[in-house]
Amino acid sequence: VFTFPRFVIPIRIHTMISDDAADTLKEELFPLASVLTPNIPEAEELIGRKITSAEEMIDAAKEISEKYHCAVLCKGGHNLNDANDLLYADGAYRWFNGKRIDNPNTHGTGCTLSSAIASNLAKGFSLEKSVERAKEYISGALAAMLDLGKGSGPMDHSFAIQNEYTKEA
């Protein structure tokens, strides 16, 4: 990934950081990104209004993309849709449909998705194929149903140690 002049950035601006830190991310880091991956609450924070429909997701992704001059993967869920994500890039959009997997161990799914996209880009896959493969990876890791400790634990990343996700384009 370090060979690319731009990179994939997971967004965590609505919790755990000060307003000054969030402003610095928006002003200094986001314009350097190839892809931003906000979930619905994070996208709402970036555009300053609620997102309540698929059409509003498209509008939000477009607005974020135009503001930061990068692609945007607006992650679904959050009671808006099942697990459908929207990729907006170069003035066009594509939906990546998914199914919600009933697994309480979802800690790190957003960061894992961003990392998987970046890894696939580094392997030479197109942006759309990178997102597609990353979503498939997340679904597999969740479906493996790893259950460690108490609370929302991690997904099972070991499900894919030796399979199609290790291959290059």
Coordinates of C-alpha atoms in Angstrom, one line a residue:
V1 CA 0.0 0.0 0.0
F2 CA 2.9 2.4 0.7
T3 CA 3.7 2.5 -3.0
F4 CA 0.5 4.3 -3.7
P5 CA 0.5 8.1 -3.5
R6 CA -3.0 7.9 -1.9
F7 CA -4.6 5.5 0.4
V8 CA -7.8 4.1 1.9
I9 CA -9.0 5.8 5.1
P10 CA -11.5 4.4 7.6
I11 CA -13.4 7.2 9.3
R12 CA -13.9 7.4 13.0
I13 CA -14.7 11.1 13.5
H14 CA -18.0 11.0 15.5
T15 CA -16.5 9.3 18.6
M16 CA -13.5 9.4 20.8
I17 CA -11.7 12.4 19.3
S18 CA -12.0 16.2 19.9
D19 CA -13.6 18.6 17.4
D20 CA -10.1 20.0 16.7
A21 CA -8.8 16.5 15.8
A22 CA -11.8 15.8 13.6
D23 CA -11.3 19.2 11.8
T24 CA -7.6 18.3 11.2
L25 CA -8.6 14.9 9.8
K26 CA -11.1 16.6 7.4
E27 CA -8.7 19.3 6.4
E28 CA -5.4 17.6 6.2
L29 CA -5.8 13.8 5.9
F30 CA -9.1 13.2 3.9
P31 CA -7.9 15.2 0.8
L32 CA -5.0 12.8 0.5
A33 CA -7.2 9.7 0.4
S34 CA -8.1 7.5 -2.6
V35 CA -11.1 6.1 -0.8
L36 CA -13.0 7.2 2.3
T37 CA -15.2 4.5 4.0
P38 CA -17.7 6.2 6.3
N39 CA -20.6 4.3 7.8
I40 CA -24.0 6.1 8.0
P41 CA -23.4 8.1 11.2
E42 CA -19.9 9.1 10.0
A43 CA -21.3 10.2 6.6
E44 CA -24.0 12.2 8.4
E45 CA -21.2 13.9 10.4
L46 CA -19.4 14.8 7.2
I47 CA -22.4 16.2 5.4
G48 CA -24.2 17.7 8.4
R49 CA -27.6 16.1 8.0
K50 CA -29.4 12.8 8.5
I51 CA -29.4 10.0 5.9
T52 CA -32.7 8.1 5.9
S53 CA -32.9 6.5 2.4
A54 CA -30.9 4.9 -0.3
E55 CA -31.2 8.1 -2.4
E56 CA -29.8 10.1 0.5
M57 CA -26.9 7.7 0.7
I58 CA -26.1 8.4 -2.9
D59 CA -26.4 12.1 -2.4
A60 CA -24.1 12.0 0.7
A61 CA -21.5 9.8 -1.1
K62 CA -21.5 12.2 -4.0
E63 CA -21.1 15.2 -1.8
I64 CA -18.3 13.7 0.2
S65 CA -16.5 12.5 -3.0
E66 CA -16.7 16.0 -4.5
K67 CA -15.5 17.7 -1.3
Y68 CA -12.5 15.5 -0.8
H69 CA -11.8 14.5 -4.4
C70 CA -11.8 10.8 -3.8
A71 CA -14.0 7.7 -4.0
V72 CA -16.4 7.0 -1.2
L73 CA -17.7 3.7 0.0
C74 CA -20.7 4.6 2.2
K75 CA -21.3 1.6 4.3
G76 CA -24.9 0.5 4.8
G77 CA -26.6 -1.1 7.8
H78 CA -27.4 1.1 10.8
N79 CA -31.1 0.4 10.3
L80 CA -31.1 1.9 6.8
N81 CA -30.6 -1.2 4.8
D82 CA -29.5 -4.8 5.3
A83 CA -25.8 -4.6 4.6
N84 CA -25.7 -2.8 1.3
D85 CA -22.7 -0.5 0.7
L86 CA -22.5 2.2 -1.9
L87 CA -19.4 3.0 -3.9
Y88 CA -19.3 6.4 -5.5
A89 CA -16.3 7.1 -7.7
D90 CA -15.7 9.3 -10.7
G91 CA -19.3 10.6 -10.9
A92 CA -20.9 7.1 -10.9
Y93 CA -22.1 4.8 -8.2
R94 CA -22.5 1.1 -7.7
W95 CA -24.3 -0.8 -4.9
F96 CA -22.6 -3.8 -3.3
N97 CA -25.5 -5.8 -1.8
G98 CA -24.9 -7.9 1.3
K99 CA -26.8 -9.9 3.9
R100 CA -26.7 -9.1 7.6
I101 CA -25.0 -12.0 9.4
D102 CA -26.4 -12.5 12.9
N103 CA -23.1 -12.5 14.8
P104 CA -22.5 -10.4 17.9
N105 CA -18.8 -10.4 17.3
T106 CA -18.4 -7.5 14.9
H107 CA -15.6 -5.6 16.5
G108 CA -13.3 -4.1 13.9
T109 CA -15.5 -4.7 10.8
G110 CA -15.1 -1.2 9.4
C111 CA -11.4 -1.1 9.8
T112 CA -11.0 -4.6 8.4
L113 CA -13.1 -3.6 5.4
S114 CA -10.9 -0.6 4.7
S115 CA -7.7 -2.7 5.2
A116 CA -9.1 -5.4 2.9
I117 CA -9.8 -2.8 0.2
A118 CA -6.3 -1.3 0.5
S119 CA -4.8 -4.8 0.4
N120 CA -6.7 -5.7 -2.8
L121 CA -5.7 -2.4 -4.4
A122 CA -2.1 -3.2 -3.6
K123 CA -2.5 -6.6 -5.2
G124 CA -3.5 -4.9 -8.4
F125 CA -7.3 -5.2 -8.4
S126 CA -9.5 -2.4 -9.6
L127 CA -11.4 -0.3 -7.0
E128 CA -14.7 -2.1 -7.7
K129 CA -13.1 -5.5 -7.6
S130 CA -11.2 -4.6 -4.4
V131 CA -14.5 -3.5 -2.7
E132 CA -16.3 -6.7 -3.9
R133 CA -13.5 -8.9 -2.6
A134 CA -13.3 -7.0 0.7
K135 CA -17.1 -7.4 1.3
E136 CA -16.8 -11.1 0.5
Y137 CA -13.9 -11.4 3.0
I138 CA -15.8 -9.6 5.8
S139 CA -18.9 -11.8 5.2
G140 CA -16.7 -14.9 5.4
A141 CA -15.0 -13.7 8.6
L142 CA -18.4 -13.0 10.2
A143 CA -20.0 -16.2 9.0
A144 CA -17.1 -18.2 10.6
M145 CA -18.8 -17.3 13.9
L146 CA -15.7 -16.9 16.1
D147 CA -16.7 -16.4 19.7
L148 CA -14.0 -15.2 22.1
G149 CA -14.5 -13.7 25.6
K150 CA -17.3 -11.4 26.4
G151 CA -18.9 -8.5 24.6
S152 CA -18.4 -7.7 20.9
G153 CA -15.4 -9.7 20.0
P154 CA -13.4 -9.9 16.7
M155 CA -14.3 -11.7 13.5
D156 CA -12.5 -14.9 12.5
H157 CA -9.7 -13.7 10.2
S158 CA -8.1 -17.1 10.1
F159 CA -11.0 -18.5 8.0
A160 CA -9.1 -17.3 4.9
I161 CA -5.4 -18.1 5.6
Q162 CA -5.0 -20.1 2.4
N163 CA -7.7 -19.3 -0.1
E164 CA -8.7 -16.9 -2.9
Y165 CA -8.2 -13.8 -0.7
T166 CA -4.4 -14.3 -0.7
K167 CA -4.1 -14.2 -4.5
E168 CA -3.0 -11.2 -6.6
A169 CA -4.8 -9.8 -9.6

